[in-house]
């Protein structure tokens, strides 16, 4: 993965909220969720959550 791809992924992902120590992020383009624990470890990720194109 190249740096410009990582920047595009980060630009597409937005913070959505948290509860019980689990933080939700949603990709603006694909509308898929990524959840992380309070230490930043991946809990779950929907398919295509890291895509940065339609």
PDB file as gemmi writes it, atoms N, CA and C in Angstrom:
CRYST1    1.000    1.000    1.000  90.00  90.00  90.00 P 1                      
ATOM      1  N   UNK A   1       0.858  -1.172   0.000  1.00  0.00           N  
ATOM      2  CA  UNK A   1       0.000   0.000   0.000  1.00  0.00           C  
ATOM      3  C   UNK A   1       0.908   1.240   0.000  1.00  0.00           C  
ATOM      4  N   UNK A   2       0.590   2.179  -0.809  1.00  0.00           N  
ATOM      5  CA  UNK A   2       1.382   3.394  -0.943  1.00  0.00           C  
ATOM      6  C   UNK A   2       0.841   4.508  -0.051  1.00  0.00           C  
ATOM      7  N   UNK A   3       1.691   5.471   0.264  1.00  0.00           N  
ATOM      8  CA  UNK A   3       1.315   6.565   1.151  1.00  0.00           C  
ATOM      9  C   UNK A   3       0.087   7.318   0.639  1.00  0.00           C  
ATOM     10  N   UNK A   4      -0.003   7.584  -0.662  1.00  0.00           N  
ATOM     11  CA  UNK A   4      -1.165   8.315  -1.178  1.00  0.00           C  
ATOM     12  C   UNK A   4      -2.456   7.511  -1.016  1.00  0.00           C  
ATOM     13  N   UNK A   5      -2.365   6.163  -1.069  1.00  0.00           N  
ATOM     14  CA  UNK A   5      -3.557   5.335  -0.825  1.00  0.00           C  
ATOM     15  C   UNK A   5      -3.993   5.447   0.634  1.00  0.00           C  
ATOM     16  N   UNK A   6      -3.044   5.427   1.546  1.00  0.00           N  
ATOM     17  CA  UNK A   6      -3.357   5.553   2.971  1.00  0.00           C  
ATOM     18  C   UNK A   6      -4.003   6.903   3.252  1.00  0.00           C  
ATOM     19  N   UNK A   7      -3.494   7.958   2.653  1.00  0.00           N  
ATOM     20  CA  UNK A   7      -4.077   9.294   2.836  1.00  0.00           C  
ATOM     21  C   UNK A   7      -5.501   9.344   2.310  1.00  0.00           C  
ATOM     22  N   UNK A   8      -5.778   8.695   1.195  1.00  0.00           N  
ATOM     23  CA  UNK A   8      -7.128   8.685   0.638  1.00  0.00           C  
ATOM     24  C   UNK A   8      -8.081   7.881   1.514  1.00  0.00           C  
ATOM     25  N   UNK A   9      -7.601   6.781   2.081  1.00  0.00           N  
ATOM     26  CA  UNK A   9      -8.437   5.995   2.992  1.00  0.00           C  
ATOM     27  C   UNK A   9      -8.765   6.818   4.230  1.00  0.00           C  
ATOM     28  N   UNK A  10      -7.765   7.458   4.822  1.00  0.00           N  
ATOM     29  CA  UNK A  10      -7.987   8.276   6.018  1.00  0.00           C  
ATOM     30  C   UNK A  10      -8.947   9.423   5.744  1.00  0.00           C  
ATOM     31  N   UNK A  11      -8.895   9.993   4.562  1.00  0.00           N  
ATOM     32  CA  UNK A  11      -9.804  11.081   4.203  1.00  0.00           C  
ATOM     33  C   UNK A  11     -11.244  10.575   4.079  1.00  0.00           C  
ATOM     34  N   UNK A  12     -11.412   9.314   3.728  1.00  0.00           N  
ATOM     35  CA  UNK A  12     -12.756   8.753   3.533  1.00  0.00           C  
ATOM     36  C   UNK A  12     -13.400   8.288   4.835  1.00  0.00           C  
ATOM     37  N   UNK A  13     -12.591   8.007   5.862  1.00  0.00           N  
ATOM     38  CA  UNK A  13     -13.118   7.445   7.107  1.00  0.00           C  
ATOM     39  C   UNK A  13     -13.418   8.553   8.111  1.00  0.00           C  
ATOM     40  N   UNK A  14     -14.605   8.497   8.719  1.00  0.00           N  
ATOM     41  CA  UNK A  14     -14.992   9.509   9.710  1.00  0.00           C  
ATOM     42  C   UNK A  14     -15.391   8.830  11.021  1.00  0.00           C  
ATOM     43  N   UNK A  15     -15.141   9.518  12.115  1.00  0.00           N  
ATOM     44  CA  UNK A  15     -15.504   9.024  13.441  1.00  0.00           C  
ATOM     45  C   UNK A  15     -17.015   9.110  13.581  1.00  0.00           C  
ATOM     46  N   UNK A  16     -17.619   8.032  14.087  1.00  0.00           N  
ATOM     47  CA  UNK A  16     -19.073   8.001  14.205  1.00  0.00           C  
ATOM     48  C   UNK A  16     -19.555   8.016  15.654  1.00  0.00           C  
ATOM     49  N   UNK A  17     -18.771   7.504  16.575  1.00  0.00           N  
ATOM     50  CA  UNK A  17     -19.175   7.488  17.973  1.00  0.00           C  
ATOM     51  C   UNK A  17     -18.589   6.308  18.711  1.00  0.00           C  
ATOM     52  N   UNK A  18     -18.895   6.236  20.011  1.00  0.00           N  
ATOM     53  CA  UNK A  18     -18.405   5.109  20.796  1.00  0.00           C  
ATOM     54  C   UNK A  18     -19.377   4.771  21.921  1.00  0.00           C  
ATOM     55  N   UNK A  19     -19.277   3.539  22.361  1.00  0.00           N  
ATOM     56  CA  UNK A  19     -20.022   3.084  23.535  1.00  0.00           C  
ATOM     57  C   UNK A  19     -19.325   1.845  24.071  1.00  0.00           C  
ATOM     58  N   UNK A  20     -19.293   1.729  25.363  1.00  0.00           N  
ATOM     59  CA  UNK A  20     -18.693   0.572  26.039  1.00  0.00           C  
ATOM     60  C   UNK A  20     -17.259   0.298  25.589  1.00  0.00           C  
ATOM     61  N   UNK A  21     -16.481   1.348  25.355  1.00  0.00           N  
ATOM     62  CA  UNK A  21     -15.080   1.179  24.991  1.00  0.00           C  
ATOM     63  C   UNK A  21     -14.830   0.749  23.567  1.00  0.00           C  
ATOM     64  N   UNK A  22     -15.864   0.756  22.724  1.00  0.00           N  
ATOM     65  CA  UNK A  22     -15.712   0.395  21.311  1.00  0.00           C  
ATOM     66  C   UNK A  22     -15.980   1.644  20.476  1.00  0.00           C  
ATOM     67  N   UNK A  23     -15.051   1.964  19.591  1.00  0.00           N  
ATOM     68  CA  UNK A  23     -15.136   3.173  18.765  1.00  0.00           C  
ATOM     69  C   UNK A  23     -15.502   2.803  17.331  1.00  0.00           C  
ATOM     70  N   UNK A  24     -16.511   3.472  16.796  1.00  0.00           N  
ATOM     71  CA  UNK A  24     -17.000   3.206  15.443  1.00  0.00           C  
ATOM     72  C   UNK A  24     -16.534   4.288  14.470  1.00  0.00           C  
ATOM     73  N   UNK A  25     -16.087   3.838  13.329  1.00  0.00           N  
ATOM     74  CA  UNK A  25     -15.718   4.726  12.227  1.00  0.00           C  
ATOM     75  C   UNK A  25     -16.473   4.256  11.004  1.00  0.00           C  
ATOM     76  N   UNK A  26     -16.869   5.195  10.153  1.00  0.00           N  
ATOM     77  CA  UNK A  26     -17.611   4.841   8.948  1.00  0.00           C  
ATOM     78  C   UNK A  26     -16.918   5.454   7.742  1.00  0.00           C  
ATOM     79  N   UNK A  27     -16.832   4.673   6.688  1.00  0.00           N  
ATOM     80  CA  UNK A  27     -16.269   5.155   5.435  1.00  0.00           C  
ATOM     81  C   UNK A  27     -17.339   5.986   4.733  1.00  0.00           C  
ATOM     82  N   UNK A  28     -17.044   7.234   4.443  1.00  0.00           N  
ATOM     83  CA  UNK A  28     -18.018   8.122   3.791  1.00  0.00           C  
ATOM     84  C   UNK A  28     -18.419   7.640   2.403  1.00  0.00           C  
ATOM     85  N   UNK A  29     -17.508   6.977   1.716  1.00  0.00           N  
ATOM     86  CA  UNK A  29     -17.782   6.558   0.344  1.00  0.00           C  
ATOM     87  C   UNK A  29     -18.562   5.250   0.269  1.00  0.00           C  
ATOM     88  N   UNK A  30     -18.135   4.253   1.037  1.00  0.00           N  
ATOM     89  CA  UNK A  30     -18.785   2.940   0.953  1.00  0.00           C  
ATOM     90  C   UNK A  30     -19.840   2.731   2.023  1.00  0.00           C  
ATOM     91  N   UNK A  31     -19.879   3.614   3.035  1.00  0.00           N  
ATOM     92  CA  UNK A  31     -20.815   3.551   4.159  1.00  0.00           C  
ATOM     93  C   UNK A  31     -20.604   2.299   5.014  1.00  0.00           C  
ATOM     94  N   UNK A  32     -19.438   1.695   4.954  1.00  0.00           N  
ATOM     95  CA  UNK A  32     -19.110   0.501   5.739  1.00  0.00           C  
ATOM     96  C   UNK A  32     -18.423   0.892   7.042  1.00  0.00           C  
ATOM     97  N   UNK A  33     -18.603   0.090   8.096  1.00  0.00           N  
ATOM     98  CA  UNK A  33     -18.083   0.403   9.430  1.00  0.00           C  
ATOM     99  C   UNK A  33     -16.801  -0.347   9.765  1.00  0.00           C  
ATOM    100  N   UNK A  34     -16.002   0.315  10.589  1.00  0.00           N  
ATOM    101  CA  UNK A  34     -14.818  -0.253  11.212  1.00  0.00           C  
ATOM    102  C   UNK A  34     -14.972   0.016  12.702  1.00  0.00           C  
ATOM    103  N   UNK A  35     -14.746  -0.981  13.550  1.00  0.00           N  
ATOM    104  CA  UNK A  35     -14.805  -0.758  14.996  1.00  0.00           C  
ATOM    105  C   UNK A  35     -13.465  -1.123  15.608  1.00  0.00           C  
ATOM    106  N   UNK A  36     -13.028  -0.278  16.558  1.00  0.00           N  
ATOM    107  CA  UNK A  36     -11.763  -0.460  17.261  1.00  0.00           C  
ATOM    108  C   UNK A  36     -12.017  -0.461  18.758  1.00  0.00           C  
ATOM    109  N   UNK A  37     -11.174  -1.181  19.506  1.00  0.00           N  
ATOM    110  CA  UNK A  37     -11.290  -1.127  20.960  1.00  0.00           C  
ATOM    111  C   UNK A  37     -10.561   0.112  21.476  1.00  0.00           C  
ATOM    112  N   UNK A  38     -10.570   0.307  22.790  1.00  0.00           N  
ATOM    113  CA  UNK A  38      -9.985   1.522  23.370  1.00  0.00           C  
ATOM    114  C   UNK A  38      -8.476   1.598  23.180  1.00  0.00           C  
ATOM    115  N   UNK A  39      -7.833   0.507  22.822  1.00  0.00           N  
ATOM    116  CA  UNK A  39      -6.393   0.508  22.558  1.00  0.00           C  
ATOM    117  C   UNK A  39      -6.075   0.673  21.075  1.00  0.00           C  
ATOM    118  N   UNK A  40      -7.109   0.811  20.250  1.00  0.00           N  
ATOM    119  CA  UNK A  40      -6.910   0.986  18.815  1.00  0.00           C  
ATOM    120  C   UNK A  40      -6.798  -0.307  18.037  1.00  0.00           C  
ATOM    121  N   UNK A  41      -7.105  -1.427  18.692  1.00  0.00           N  
ATOM    122  CA  UNK A  41      -7.053  -2.720  18.002  1.00  0.00           C  
ATOM    123  C   UNK A  41      -8.368  -2.971  17.270  1.00  0.00           C  
ATOM    124  N   UNK A  42      -8.258  -3.571  16.112  1.00  0.00           N  
ATOM    125  CA  UNK A  42      -9.424  -3.862  15.279  1.00  0.00           C  
ATOM    126  C   UNK A  42     -10.335  -4.873  15.968  1.00  0.00           C  
ATOM    127  N   UNK A  43     -11.611  -4.520  16.097  1.00  0.00           N  
ATOM    128  CA  UNK A  43     -12.629  -5.424  16.646  1.00  0.00           C  
ATOM    129  C   UNK A  43     -13.389  -6.062  15.495  1.00  0.00           C  
ATOM    130  N   UNK A  44     -13.847  -5.240  14.553  1.00  0.00           N  
ATOM    131  CA  UNK A  44     -14.545  -5.763  13.381  1.00  0.00           C  
ATOM    132  C   UNK A  44     -14.453  -4.756  12.236  1.00  0.00           C  
ATOM    133  N   UNK A  45     -14.650  -5.274  11.045  1.00  0.00           N  
ATOM    134  CA  UNK A  45     -14.605  -4.423   9.861  1.00  0.00           C  
ATOM    135  C   UNK A  45     -15.493  -5.051   8.793  1.00  0.00           C  
ATOM    136  N   UNK A  46     -16.411  -4.267   8.263  1.00  0.00           N  
ATOM    137  CA  UNK A  46     -17.267  -4.758   7.193  1.00  0.00           C  
ATOM    138  C   UNK A  46     -16.479  -4.823   5.887  1.00  0.00           C  
ATOM    139  N   UNK A  47     -16.899  -5.705   4.973  1.00  0.00           N  
ATOM    140  CA  UNK A  47     -16.239  -5.760   3.669  1.00  0.00           C  
ATOM    141  C   UNK A  47     -16.238  -4.382   2.990  1.00  0.00           C  
ATOM    142  N   UNK A  48     -15.165  -4.062   2.333  1.00  0.00           N  
ATOM    143  CA  UNK A  48     -14.984  -2.809   1.577  1.00  0.00           C  
ATOM    144  C   UNK A  48     -14.893  -1.566   2.457  1.00  0.00           C  
ATOM    145  N   UNK A  49     -14.694  -1.733   3.764  1.00  0.00           N  
ATOM    146  CA  UNK A  49     -14.618  -0.587   4.667  1.00  0.00           C  
ATOM    147  C   UNK A  49     -13.408   0.298   4.401  1.00  0.00           C  
ATOM    148  N   UNK A  50     -12.369  -0.251   3.788  1.00  0.00           N  
ATOM    149  CA  UNK A  50     -11.171   0.556   3.517  1.00  0.00           C  
ATOM    150  C   UNK A  50     -11.053   1.015   2.073  1.00  0.00           C  
ATOM    151  N   UNK A  51     -12.079   0.764   1.284  1.00  0.00           N  
ATOM    152  CA  UNK A  51     -12.049   1.262  -0.095  1.00  0.00           C  
ATOM    153  C   UNK A  51     -12.190   2.779  -0.121  1.00  0.00           C  
ATOM    154  N   UNK A  52     -11.483   3.431  -1.007  1.00  0.00           N  
ATOM    155  CA  UNK A  52     -11.554   4.894  -1.085  1.00  0.00           C  
ATOM    156  C   UNK A  52     -12.053   5.354  -2.452  1.00  0.00           C  
ATOM    157  N   UNK A  53     -12.732   4.480  -3.159  1.00  0.00           N  
ATOM    158  CA  UNK A  53     -13.345   4.815  -4.445  1.00  0.00           C  
ATOM    159  C   UNK A  53     -14.666   4.079  -4.545  1.00  0.00           C  
ATOM    160  N   UNK A  54     -15.532   4.548  -5.398  1.00  0.00           N  
ATOM    161  CA  UNK A  54     -16.847   3.912  -5.572  1.00  0.00           C  
ATOM    162  C   UNK A  54     -16.748   2.679  -6.410  1.00  0.00           C  
TER     163      UNK A  54                                                      
END                                                                             
